[in-house]
Coordinates of C-alpha atoms and ligand atoms in Angstrom, one line a residue:
M1 CA 0.0 -0.1 0.1
E2 CA 1.4 3.4 -0.9
E3 CA 2.6 5.6 1.9
G4 CA 0.0 8.2 1.9
A5 CA -2.8 5.8 2.1
R6 CA -1.1 3.9 4.9
S7 CA -0.5 6.8 7.1
C8 CA -4.0 8.1 6.6
L9 CA -5.3 4.7 7.9
L10 CA -3.0 4.9 10.9
Q11 CA -4.2 8.3 11.7
S12 CA -7.9 7.5 11.4
R13 CA -7.5 4.1 13.2
S14 CA -9.0 5.0 16.5
S15 CA -12.1 6.7 14.9
L16 CA -12.5 3.7 12.6
E17 CA -12.2 1.3 15.4
Q18 CA -14.8 3.1 17.5
D19 CA -17.6 2.9 14.8
I20 CA -17.1 0.3 12.0
R21 CA -18.8 -3.1 12.1
A22 CA -16.3 -5.2 10.4
S23 CA -18.8 -7.9 9.5
Y24 CA -20.7 -5.6 7.1
L25 CA -17.5 -4.3 5.4
M26 CA -15.9 -7.6 4.8
D27 CA -18.6 -8.9 2.6
H28 CA -17.9 -6.0 0.1
M29 CA -14.2 -6.7 0.4
I30 CA -14.6 -10.4 -0.3
S31 CA -16.6 -9.8 -3.5
D32 CA -13.9 -7.3 -4.5
G33 CA -11.4 -10.1 -4.1
V34 CA -9.2 -8.3 -1.6
L35 CA -10.1 -10.4 1.4
T36 CA -10.2 -14.3 1.8
G37 CA -12.8 -16.4 3.6
D38 CA -10.2 -17.5 6.0
E39 CA -9.1 -14.0 6.8
E40 CA -12.8 -13.2 7.4
D41 CA -13.2 -16.2 9.7
R42 CA -10.3 -15.2 11.8
I43 CA -11.7 -11.7 12.2
R44 CA -15.2 -12.9 12.9
S45 CA -13.7 -15.1 15.8
K46 CA -12.7 -12.1 17.8
P47 CA -15.3 -11.8 20.6
T48 CA -16.2 -8.0 20.4
R49 CA -17.1 -5.6 17.6
K50 CA -14.2 -3.3 18.5
E51 CA -11.8 -6.2 18.4
Q52 CA -13.1 -7.3 15.1
A53 CA -12.7 -3.8 13.8
A54 CA -9.2 -3.6 15.1
A55 CA -8.3 -6.9 13.6
L56 CA -9.7 -5.9 10.1
L57 CA -7.6 -2.7 10.2
E58 CA -4.5 -4.6 11.3
L59 CA -4.9 -6.8 8.3
L60 CA -5.7 -3.9 6.0
L61 CA -2.4 -2.3 6.8
R62 CA -0.6 -5.2 5.5
K63 CA -2.5 -5.2 2.2
D64 CA -2.2 -3.2 -1.1
N65 CA -3.8 -0.1 -2.7
Q66 CA -6.7 -2.2 -4.0
A67 CA -7.6 -3.3 -0.6
Y68 CA -7.7 0.3 0.6
I69 CA -9.9 1.5 -2.1
S70 CA -12.2 -1.6 -1.5
F71 CA -12.3 -0.8 2.2
Y72 CA -13.1 2.9 1.3
N73 CA -15.9 1.8 -1.0
A74 CA -17.4 -0.5 1.6
L75 CA -17.5 2.5 4.1
V76 CA -19.3 4.4 1.5
R77 CA -21.8 1.8 0.8
E78 CA -22.5 1.1 4.3
S79 CA -23.3 4.7 5.0
Y80 CA -20.2 5.4 7.0
G81 CA -19.7 8.6 4.8
D82 CA -18.0 10.7 7.5
L83 CA -15.4 7.9 8.0
A84 CA -14.9 7.4 4.3
S85 CA -14.4 11.1 3.9
L86 CA -11.3 10.8 6.4
L87 CA -9.7 8.4 3.8
H88 CA -11.0 10.2 0.7
N89 CA -7.9 12.4 0.3
S90 CA -5.4 9.7 0.4
L91 CA -7.2 7.3 -2.1
P92 CA -4.4 5.7 -4.3
L93 CA -4.9 6.7 -7.9
V94 CA -6.1 3.8 -10.0
S95 CA -4.2 3.4 -13.4
P96 CA -6.1 4.7 -16.4
E97 CA -6.1 1.3 -17.9
A98 CA -7.9 -0.2 -14.9
E99 CA -10.5 2.5 -15.1
K100 CA -11.0 2.0 -18.8
S101 CA -11.8 -1.6 -18.2
F102 CA -15.2 -0.5 -17.0
S103 CA -16.5 -0.1 -20.6
D104 CA -19.5 2.3 -19.7
G105 CA -17.5 5.1 -18.1
G106 CA -18.1 4.1 -14.5
T107 CA -15.8 2.3 -12.2
R108 CA -16.7 -1.1 -10.8
Y109 CA -18.0 0.6 -7.7
V110 CA -20.1 3.0 -9.8
Q111 CA -21.6 0.1 -11.6
A112 CA -22.3 -1.8 -8.5
V113 CA -24.1 1.2 -6.8
L114 CA -26.2 2.0 -9.9
S115 CA -27.3 -1.6 -10.5
E116 CA -28.3 -2.0 -6.9
G117 CA -30.2 1.2 -7.2
G118 CA -31.9 -0.1 -10.4
V119 CA -30.6 2.7 -12.5
P120 CA -30.9 1.6 -16.1
Q121 CA -27.7 0.9 -18.2
R122 CA -26.8 2.9 -21.1
P123 CA -28.6 2.1 -24.3
V124 CA -26.8 -0.4 -26.5
V125 CA -26.2 2.6 -28.9
F126 CA -25.2 5.5 -27.1
V127 CA -23.5 8.9 -27.9
S128 CA -22.5 11.3 -25.1
R129 CA -23.9 14.7 -24.6
P130 CA -21.1 16.1 -22.4
A131 CA -22.4 19.6 -22.0
L132 CA -25.8 18.4 -20.8
V133 CA -24.4 15.8 -18.6
N134 CA -22.2 18.3 -16.8
R135 CA -25.0 20.6 -16.4
V136 CA -27.0 18.0 -14.6
R137 CA -24.0 16.9 -12.5
E138 CA -23.5 20.4 -11.5
K139 CA -26.8 20.7 -10.2
L140 CA -26.4 17.5 -8.3
Y141 CA -23.2 18.6 -6.8
R142 CA -25.1 21.7 -5.4
L143 CA -28.1 19.6 -4.0
Q144 CA -26.5 19.6 -0.5
E145 CA -29.8 19.6 1.2
P146 CA -33.2 18.1 0.6
G147 CA -34.4 19.3 -2.8
W148 CA -35.2 18.9 -6.5
V149 CA -33.6 18.8 -9.8
T150 CA -35.9 18.8 -12.6
V151 CA -34.7 17.6 -16.0
F152 CA -37.3 18.7 -18.5
G153 CA -37.9 18.3 -22.3
M154 CA -40.1 17.0 -25.0
A155 CA -40.9 13.4 -25.6
G156 CA -38.0 11.3 -26.7
S157 CA -35.4 14.1 -26.2
G158 CA -33.2 11.7 -24.0
K159 CA -34.2 12.8 -20.5
S160 CA -34.0 9.3 -19.0
V161 CA -30.8 8.4 -20.7
L162 CA -29.4 11.8 -19.5
A163 CA -30.4 11.3 -15.9
A164 CA -28.9 7.8 -15.7
E165 CA -25.7 9.2 -17.3
A166 CA -25.4 12.0 -14.8
A167 CA -25.5 9.5 -12.0
R168 CA -22.8 7.4 -13.5
D169 CA -19.9 9.2 -11.9
H170 CA -17.6 8.0 -9.2
A171 CA -16.8 11.4 -7.7
L172 CA -20.4 12.4 -7.6
I173 CA -21.5 9.3 -5.9
T174 CA -18.7 9.1 -3.4
E175 CA -18.8 12.8 -2.5
C176 CA -22.6 13.5 -2.6
F177 CA -24.5 10.3 -2.6
P178 CA -22.6 7.5 -0.8
G179 CA -25.9 6.2 0.3
G180 CA -26.6 5.2 -3.3
V181 CA -28.8 6.1 -6.3
H182 CA -32.2 4.8 -6.2
W183 CA -34.2 4.8 -9.5
L184 CA -38.0 4.5 -9.8
S185 CA -39.7 4.6 -13.1
I186 CA -43.0 6.4 -13.0
G187 CA -44.8 7.1 -16.2
Q188 CA -48.5 7.6 -16.3
L189 CA -50.2 5.9 -13.4
D190 CA -53.1 6.1 -11.1
R191 CA -53.1 6.0 -7.3
S192 CA -53.2 2.2 -7.0
D193 CA -50.2 1.9 -9.4
L194 CA -48.3 4.5 -7.6
L195 CA -48.9 2.7 -4.2
V196 CA -47.5 -0.6 -5.9
R197 CA -44.4 1.4 -7.1
I198 CA -43.7 2.9 -3.8
Q199 CA -44.1 -0.4 -2.0
S200 CA -41.6 -1.9 -4.4
L201 CA -39.2 0.8 -3.8
C202 CA -39.6 0.6 0.0
F203 CA -39.2 -3.3 -0.2
R204 CA -36.0 -2.9 -2.3
L205 CA -34.6 -0.4 0.2
E206 CA -35.4 -2.5 3.3
Q207 CA -34.1 -5.6 1.8
Q208 CA -30.8 -3.9 1.0
S209 CA -30.5 -2.5 4.3
Q210 CA -31.3 -5.9 6.0
E211 CA -28.5 -7.5 4.1
K212 CA -26.2 -5.0 5.7
D213 CA -27.9 -5.1 9.1
P214 CA -29.5 -8.5 9.8
S215 CA -31.1 -7.3 13.0
S216 CA -33.3 -4.8 11.1
S217 CA -36.6 -6.4 10.3
L218 CA -38.7 -6.4 7.1
H219 CA -42.0 -4.8 7.4
R220 CA -45.3 -5.7 5.8
P221 CA -45.9 -3.5 2.7
P222 CA -47.4 -0.1 3.4
G223 CA -51.3 -0.4 2.8
S224 CA -52.2 3.0 1.8
L225 CA -50.4 5.9 -0.2
E226 CA -50.1 7.9 2.9
E227 CA -48.4 4.9 4.9
A228 CA -46.2 4.3 1.9
K229 CA -45.1 8.0 1.9
E230 CA -44.1 7.9 5.7
R231 CA -42.3 4.5 5.2
L232 CA -40.3 5.9 2.4
R233 CA -39.7 9.0 4.4
F234 CA -38.5 7.0 7.4
L235 CA -36.2 4.8 5.0
M236 CA -34.6 7.8 3.3
L237 CA -34.1 9.8 6.4
R238 CA -32.8 7.0 8.6
R239 CA -31.3 4.2 6.4
Y240 CA -30.3 6.2 3.3
P241 CA -29.8 9.9 4.4
R242 CA -27.0 10.4 1.9
S243 CA -28.6 8.9 -1.2
L244 CA -30.2 10.2 -4.4
L245 CA -33.7 9.3 -5.5
I246 CA -34.3 9.5 -9.4
L247 CA -37.9 9.5 -10.5
D248 CA -38.2 9.0 -14.2
D249 CA -41.0 10.5 -16.3
I250 CA -43.4 12.1 -13.9
W251 CA -46.6 13.5 -15.3
D252 CA -48.7 14.5 -12.4
S253 CA -48.4 16.8 -9.4
S254 CA -50.3 14.3 -7.2
V255 CA -47.4 11.9 -7.9
I256 CA -44.7 14.3 -7.3
K257 CA -46.4 15.3 -4.0
A258 CA -46.2 11.6 -2.7
F259 CA -42.3 12.0 -2.8
D260 CA -42.2 15.3 -0.9
I261 CA -40.4 13.7 1.9
Q262 CA -37.5 15.9 2.5
C263 CA -34.9 13.9 0.5
R264 CA -32.8 14.7 -2.5
V265 CA -34.6 14.0 -5.7
L266 CA -33.8 14.2 -9.4
F267 CA -36.9 13.8 -11.6
T268 CA -37.4 13.8 -15.4
T269 CA -40.6 15.2 -16.8
R270 CA -42.2 17.1 -19.8
D271 CA -43.9 19.3 -17.3
R272 CA -41.5 21.8 -16.1
S273 CA -43.8 23.4 -13.5
L274 CA -44.2 20.2 -11.5
A275 CA -41.6 21.3 -9.0
D276 CA -43.8 24.1 -8.1
C277 CA -46.0 22.0 -5.8
V278 CA -43.3 20.6 -3.6
S279 CA -41.1 22.1 -1.0
G280 CA -37.3 22.5 -0.7
S281 CA -34.5 23.9 -2.9
K282 CA -35.0 23.6 -6.7
S283 CA -33.1 23.8 -9.9
E284 CA -33.7 22.7 -13.4
V285 CA -31.9 21.6 -16.7
A286 CA -33.7 21.9 -20.0
V287 CA -32.9 19.1 -22.5
E288 CA -32.8 20.4 -26.1
S289 CA -35.1 18.3 -28.3
G290 CA -32.4 17.5 -30.8
L291 CA -29.0 16.1 -31.0
E292 CA -26.1 17.7 -32.9
E293 CA -26.0 16.5 -36.6
D294 CA -22.7 14.7 -35.8
Q295 CA -24.2 12.9 -32.8
A296 CA -27.2 11.9 -34.6
L297 CA -25.1 10.6 -37.4
E298 CA -23.0 8.8 -35.0
I299 CA -26.1 6.9 -33.6
L300 CA -27.2 5.8 -37.3
A301 CA -23.5 4.7 -38.0
L302 CA -23.4 2.6 -34.7
Y303 CA -26.7 1.1 -35.5
V304 CA -25.4 -0.2 -38.9
N305 CA -21.9 -0.8 -37.9
G306 CA -20.4 1.7 -40.2
K307 CA -18.3 5.0 -40.0
P308 CA -20.4 8.2 -40.1
Q309 CA -18.4 9.4 -43.0
R310 CA -19.5 6.4 -45.0
L311 CA -23.2 6.6 -44.5
P312 CA -25.3 7.1 -47.5
E313 CA -26.5 10.4 -48.4
Q314 CA -30.0 10.0 -46.9
A315 CA -28.6 9.8 -43.5
R316 CA -28.1 13.5 -43.3
S317 CA -31.5 14.1 -44.6
I318 CA -33.1 11.7 -42.1
V319 CA -31.3 13.7 -39.3
R320 CA -32.5 16.9 -40.7
E321 CA -35.9 15.6 -41.1
C322 CA -36.4 14.8 -37.5
K323 CA -34.3 17.6 -36.3
G324 CA -32.0 15.2 -34.5
S325 CA -34.5 13.8 -32.3
P326 CA -32.7 11.0 -30.4
L327 CA -35.9 8.9 -30.2
V328 CA -36.6 9.1 -33.9
V329 CA -32.9 8.6 -35.0
S330 CA -32.7 5.6 -32.6
L331 CA -36.0 4.1 -33.8
I332 CA -34.8 4.5 -37.5
G333 CA -31.4 3.3 -36.7
A334 CA -32.8 0.2 -35.1
L335 CA -35.0 -0.4 -38.2
L336 CA -32.0 0.0 -40.5
R337 CA -30.0 -2.5 -38.7
E338 CA -32.5 -5.0 -39.6
F339 CA -33.1 -3.7 -43.1
P340 CA -29.9 -2.0 -44.3
D341 CA -31.2 -1.3 -47.8
R342 CA -34.0 0.8 -46.8
W343 CA -32.3 4.3 -46.3
A344 CA -34.4 5.8 -49.0
Y345 CA -37.6 4.1 -47.8
Y346 CA -37.3 5.4 -44.2
L347 CA -36.4 8.9 -45.3
H348 CA -39.4 8.8 -47.5
T349 CA -41.6 7.4 -44.5
L350 CA -40.4 10.3 -42.4
Q351 CA -41.0 12.8 -45.1
Q352 CA -44.5 11.4 -45.6
K353 CA -45.0 11.7 -41.8
K354 CA -46.0 8.0 -41.6
F355 CA -44.8 7.8 -38.1
K356 CA -46.8 4.7 -37.4
R357 CA -44.5 2.7 -39.6
I358 CA -41.5 3.9 -37.7
R359 CA -42.0 1.4 -34.9
K360 CA -39.5 -0.7 -33.1
S361 CA -40.0 -2.4 -29.8
S362 CA -37.7 -0.8 -27.3
S363 CA -37.1 -1.1 -23.6
Y364 CA -38.2 2.4 -23.1
D365 CA -41.8 3.5 -22.5
Y366 CA -42.6 4.7 -25.9
D367 CA -41.8 2.8 -29.1
A368 CA -42.9 5.4 -31.6
L369 CA -43.1 9.1 -31.5
D370 CA -46.8 9.2 -32.3
Q371 CA -47.5 7.3 -29.2
A372 CA -45.2 9.5 -27.1
M373 CA -46.9 12.6 -28.6
A374 CA -50.4 11.3 -28.3
A375 CA -49.8 10.5 -24.7
S376 CA -48.5 14.1 -24.1
I377 CA -51.7 15.5 -25.6
Q378 CA -53.9 12.9 -23.8
V379 CA -53.0 14.5 -20.4
L380 CA -54.1 18.0 -21.3
S381 CA -57.5 18.9 -19.9
E382 CA -60.2 18.5 -22.5
E383 CA -60.5 22.2 -23.1
H384 CA -56.6 22.6 -23.5
R385 CA -56.5 19.6 -25.8
E386 CA -59.0 21.2 -28.2
L387 CA -56.9 24.5 -28.1
Y388 CA -53.8 22.6 -28.7
I389 CA -55.2 20.9 -31.7
D390 CA -56.1 24.2 -33.1
L391 CA -52.3 24.9 -33.3
T392 CA -52.2 22.9 -36.4
V393 CA -52.9 26.3 -38.2
L394 CA -49.4 27.5 -37.1
E395 CA -47.1 27.3 -40.2
K396 CA -43.8 25.6 -40.2
D397 CA -41.0 27.8 -38.9
V398 CA -43.5 30.7 -38.1
K399 CA -43.3 32.0 -34.6
V400 CA -46.4 33.9 -33.3
P401 CA -47.0 36.2 -30.4
A402 CA -49.7 35.4 -27.8
K403 CA -52.0 38.0 -29.4
V404 CA -52.6 35.9 -32.5
L405 CA -53.6 33.0 -30.3
S406 CA -55.8 35.2 -28.4
V407 CA -57.8 36.0 -31.6
L408 CA -57.7 32.6 -32.8
W409 CA -59.0 31.2 -29.6
D410 CA -61.2 34.1 -28.8
L411 CA -59.9 34.2 -25.3
E412 CA -58.7 37.1 -23.0
P413 CA -54.9 37.6 -23.2
E414 CA -54.6 36.5 -19.6
E415 CA -56.2 33.1 -20.1
V416 CA -54.1 32.8 -23.2
E417 CA -51.1 33.2 -21.2
D418 CA -52.2 30.5 -18.9
V419 CA -52.9 28.0 -21.7
L420 CA -49.6 28.7 -23.4
Q421 CA -47.7 28.4 -20.1
D422 CA -49.3 24.9 -19.6
F423 CA -48.2 23.8 -23.1
V424 CA -44.8 25.2 -22.6
N425 CA -44.4 23.5 -19.3
K426 CA -45.4 20.3 -21.0
S427 CA -42.8 20.6 -23.7
L428 CA -45.8 20.6 -26.2
L429 CA -44.8 24.2 -27.3
F430 CA -41.8 26.4 -27.4
R431 CA -41.2 29.9 -26.4
D432 CA -38.8 32.1 -28.1
C433 CA -37.7 34.5 -25.2
H434 CA -35.4 36.6 -27.4
H435 CA -38.2 38.7 -28.5
R436 CA -40.6 40.9 -26.7
P437 CA -43.5 40.1 -26.7
Y438 CA -42.5 36.4 -26.6
L439 CA -43.0 34.2 -29.6
Y440 CA -44.4 30.7 -29.6
Y441 CA -43.8 27.9 -32.0
L442 CA -44.1 24.1 -32.4
H443 CA -41.3 21.6 -33.0
D444 CA -41.6 20.4 -36.5
L445 CA -42.3 17.0 -35.3
Q446 CA -45.2 18.2 -33.2
L447 CA -46.6 20.2 -36.0
D448 CA -46.3 17.1 -38.4
F449 CA -48.0 15.0 -35.7
L450 CA -50.8 17.4 -35.3
A451 CA -51.4 17.7 -39.0
E452 CA -51.4 13.9 -39.3
M453 CA -53.7 13.6 -36.4
N454 CA -56.1 16.3 -37.9
R455 CA -55.9 14.9 -41.4
S456 CA -57.0 11.4 -40.5
G457 CA -59.8 13.0 -38.3
L458 CA -60.9 15.2 -41.2
E459 CA -60.6 12.5 -43.8
Q460 CA -62.8 10.2 -41.8
R461 CA -65.2 12.9 -41.2
Y462 CA -65.6 14.1 -44.7
S463 CA -65.0 10.8 -46.6
Q464 CA -68.7 11.2 -47.6
G465 CA -68.2 14.5 -49.3
P466 CA -67.5 18.1 -48.6
P467 CA -68.6 19.5 -45.1
T468 CA -72.2 20.5 -44.7
S469 CA -72.9 23.6 -42.7
G470 CA -73.4 21.8 -39.5
D471 CA -69.8 20.7 -39.6
E472 CA -68.4 24.1 -40.0
E473 CA -67.8 24.9 -36.4
C474 CA -64.8 22.4 -36.2
L475 CA -63.5 24.0 -39.3
Y476 CA -63.5 27.5 -37.6
W477 CA -59.8 28.0 -37.8
F478 CA -59.4 27.1 -41.4
R479 CA -62.1 29.6 -42.1
F480 CA -61.1 32.4 -39.8
L481 CA -57.3 32.2 -39.6
T482 CA -56.8 34.7 -42.3
Y483 CA -59.3 37.1 -40.5
H484 CA -57.6 36.7 -37.3
M485 CA -54.2 37.3 -38.7
A486 CA -55.4 40.5 -40.3
K487 CA -57.1 41.7 -37.2
A488 CA -53.9 41.1 -35.3
N489 CA -51.9 43.1 -37.9
L490 CA -49.7 40.2 -38.7
T491 CA -49.5 41.4 -42.3
Q492 CA -46.2 39.6 -43.2
E493 CA -47.5 36.3 -41.8
L494 CA -50.8 36.7 -43.6
C495 CA -49.0 37.3 -46.8
S496 CA -46.8 34.4 -46.3
L497 CA -49.8 32.1 -45.5
M498 CA -52.0 33.3 -48.5
F499 CA -49.2 33.2 -50.9
S500 CA -48.4 29.4 -50.3
L501 CA -49.6 27.0 -52.6
D502 CA -49.8 24.4 -49.6
W503 CA -52.3 26.7 -47.8
V504 CA -54.4 26.9 -51.1
R505 CA -54.4 23.3 -51.5
T506 CA -55.5 22.5 -47.9
K507 CA -58.1 25.2 -47.7
A508 CA -59.5 24.5 -51.2
Q509 CA -59.7 20.8 -50.4
I510 CA -61.6 21.4 -47.1
M511 CA -63.6 24.6 -47.6
G512 CA -63.8 24.8 -51.4
P513 CA -62.3 27.5 -53.6
A514 CA -64.9 30.0 -53.1
H515 CA -63.7 30.8 -49.6
L516 CA -60.3 31.2 -50.8
I517 CA -61.2 33.6 -53.5
N518 CA -63.1 35.6 -51.1
D519 CA -60.0 35.8 -48.8
Y520 CA -57.9 37.4 -51.7
V521 CA -60.6 40.0 -52.3
E522 CA -61.3 40.7 -48.7
Y523 CA -57.5 41.3 -47.8
G524 CA -56.7 42.6 -51.1
A525 CA -55.6 45.9 -49.7
I526 CA -52.9 44.5 -47.6
L527 CA -51.5 41.9 -50.0
D528 CA -48.9 42.5 -52.7
K529 CA -51.2 43.3 -55.8
E530 CA -49.2 41.5 -58.4
V531 CA -48.8 38.3 -56.5
R532 CA -52.5 38.4 -55.3
G533 CA -53.3 38.5 -59.0
H534 CA -51.5 35.3 -59.7
F535 CA -53.4 33.4 -56.9
Q536 CA -56.7 34.9 -57.9
E537 CA -56.2 34.0 -61.6
F538 CA -55.2 30.5 -60.7
L539 CA -58.4 29.9 -58.6
S540 CA -60.8 31.5 -61.1
L541 CA -59.4 29.4 -63.9
N542 CA -59.3 26.1 -61.9
G543 CA -62.1 26.6 -59.5
H544 CA -64.4 24.0 -61.0
Q545 CA -61.6 21.4 -60.8
L546 CA -60.9 22.2 -57.1
E547 CA -64.6 21.3 -56.5
Q548 CA -64.1 17.9 -57.7
R549 CA -63.6 14.8 -55.7
P550 CA -61.2 12.9 -55.7
F551 CA -59.3 16.2 -55.2
P552 CA -57.1 16.9 -58.2
D553 CA -53.3 17.2 -58.0
V554 CA -52.8 21.0 -57.4
V555 CA -49.3 21.0 -58.4
Q556 CA -50.2 19.6 -61.7
L557 CA -52.8 22.2 -62.1
A558 CA -50.6 25.0 -61.2
L559 CA -47.8 24.0 -63.6
S560 CA -50.1 25.1 -66.3
Q561 CA -49.9 28.7 -65.2
P562 CA -47.7 31.2 -67.0
D563 CA -43.8 30.9 -66.0
S564 CA -44.0 34.5 -64.5
S565 CA -46.6 33.4 -61.9
E566 CA -45.7 32.8 -58.3
V567 CA -48.1 29.9 -58.3
Y568 CA -46.2 28.3 -61.2
R569 CA -42.9 29.0 -59.4
Q570 CA -44.0 27.1 -56.2
A571 CA -45.5 24.3 -58.1
L572 CA -42.2 23.8 -60.1
L573 CA -40.2 23.7 -56.9
Q574 CA -42.6 21.1 -55.4
A575 CA -42.5 19.0 -58.6
Q576 CA -38.7 19.1 -58.5
E577 CA -38.7 18.1 -54.9
R578 CA -41.0 15.1 -55.6
A579 CA -38.7 14.0 -58.4
T580 CA -35.6 14.0 -56.3
R581 CA -37.5 12.1 -53.6
G582 CA -38.4 9.6 -56.2
Ligands
ADP601 P1 -37.2 10.8 -22.8 O1 -36.9 10.3 -21.4 O2 -36.9 12.3 -23.0 O3 -38.6 10.5 -23.3 P2 -35.3 8.8 -23.4 O4 -34.1 9.2 -22.5 O5 -36.1 7.7 -23.0 O6 -36.2 10.0 -23.8 O7 -34.8 8.5 -24.9 C1 -35.4 8.0 -25.9 C2 -34.7 7.2 -26.9 O8 -33.8 8.1 -27.6 C3 -34.0 6.1 -26.2 O9 -34.6 5.0 -26.1 C4 -32.7 6.0 -26.9 O10 -32.9 5.1 -27.9 C5 -32.5 7.3 -27.6 N1 -31.5 8.1 -26.9 C6 -31.7 9.1 -26.0 N2 -30.5 9.6 -25.6 C7 -29.5 8.9 -26.3 C8 -28.1 9.0 -26.5 N3 -27.4 9.9 -25.8 N4 -27.5 8.2 -27.3 C9 -28.2 7.3 -28.2 N5 -29.4 7.2 -28.0 C10 -30.2 8.1 -27.2

């Protein structure tokens, strides 16, 4: 054993002898291979606890660095954190080679602590997000007292993976959470399910603590949520005071309240505001929804066992199409591993928004983005859900102020603020805070999802033919969006909406060309005269066609406009895009 470690042991000897229970520590040391069964027997044969402690220390002084580290780790795991800290500064350095042998970045000790606490392992295909991980670790280092770290972000942004990764750190565990890291997956559940989850956590904690102290008894499972909360409070306070509880994927304030027991908690959620209803110190980390392009490509490459530089050209397009969503990239990567020739097909599937085909069973809660999104929307109140679905009218990459939504929803500005806050908190909507007033926008994937959801609803509803007057209420926004935009003085946005062939196609299909023509006349004064002329001309010439069902191909129709027309220009672009997509 190196000199520093040896003298530290000698200095701390009397404190250690006073407190440690050798029998607990020896189990760990035997499993680390630094103590033999014979040695253990000899120590156990000593009549008193103190003599056993003295004998263990005596033996330890004759052993090597590895034994010192194992003894230190055993102290940490047995909640002798104060004693472990006496030895901490003299811990011998482990060679980099030895550290590397733990392939997932943690030391053997870290792996043992995390697996005991039920923390999931890294996904098989994994890329590191060092800046984010460090941000979470930094918050955890500061969590000296009971309190909460919220890790929030949209569905599939990698929150659970990140939370587990942040805990996978030797220094963090030994310095801050020597009592362990205890993971509990939550998800959407009712009170009875929640009780079962807490019962199983209590059982796990009691069992582990009984292994360490056979004199402590196992209790019958708590019978009610209140009892479960008290049991957990007792366990965390008395048996695991220096530990971290990780609650993965919390949806509901009633759930988080059940864990308001004065301990240190990290939880992942889509709803940023959940921490508001519990007590203690709070901090939060936002998880960006997308990976950097390089990281996303690396995931694809790992799935297909190739090098990122050698991926086919569609790889970049796939990443771009889903904005680097870890969930979608992994889902597609997993599919490509099975069907390596399908790059173009999956790219096309993504472009067509056929999310339901991008399915792959996974060990995580949601195996397809649509399910994850649908689940997010499902938890909104009915009223908010309807308002959220109205957001389909937002155009891609257009950010709007609250005022527009106030006219769209016909609500008072204060009410709108509340609704928007709810959506932003649940990662269903994004807020651009660089502008005053704030601007709101949807992630492309969310917009696509909403459009898809609405389209199938509309298709189903109107498969019998164009809507009758009784159906018009649900088409409110298609009808009045232009009106509301004009009223809110969003001239520029109104122009880009009305001068878009996509908008013309959708509105004509749902409401018929007459409404569209009416819009161009109505807002003629604020639209560019020449471009307005192009669209009006197109509609007047093709109005009868646009009444037909099946609905004609608008791009084809528009290509017969003069070259100088804006309608022609957009149609040409779309036709070219179709051609390159194949
Ligand atoms: P969330 O908790 O935000 O819903 P998860 O952490 O469950 O998201 O991640 C969703 C999926 O994305 C995972 O199943 C995994 O396949 C993939 N993923 C997330 N983070 C990473 C990462 N760093 N490297 C590789 N894949 C990742």
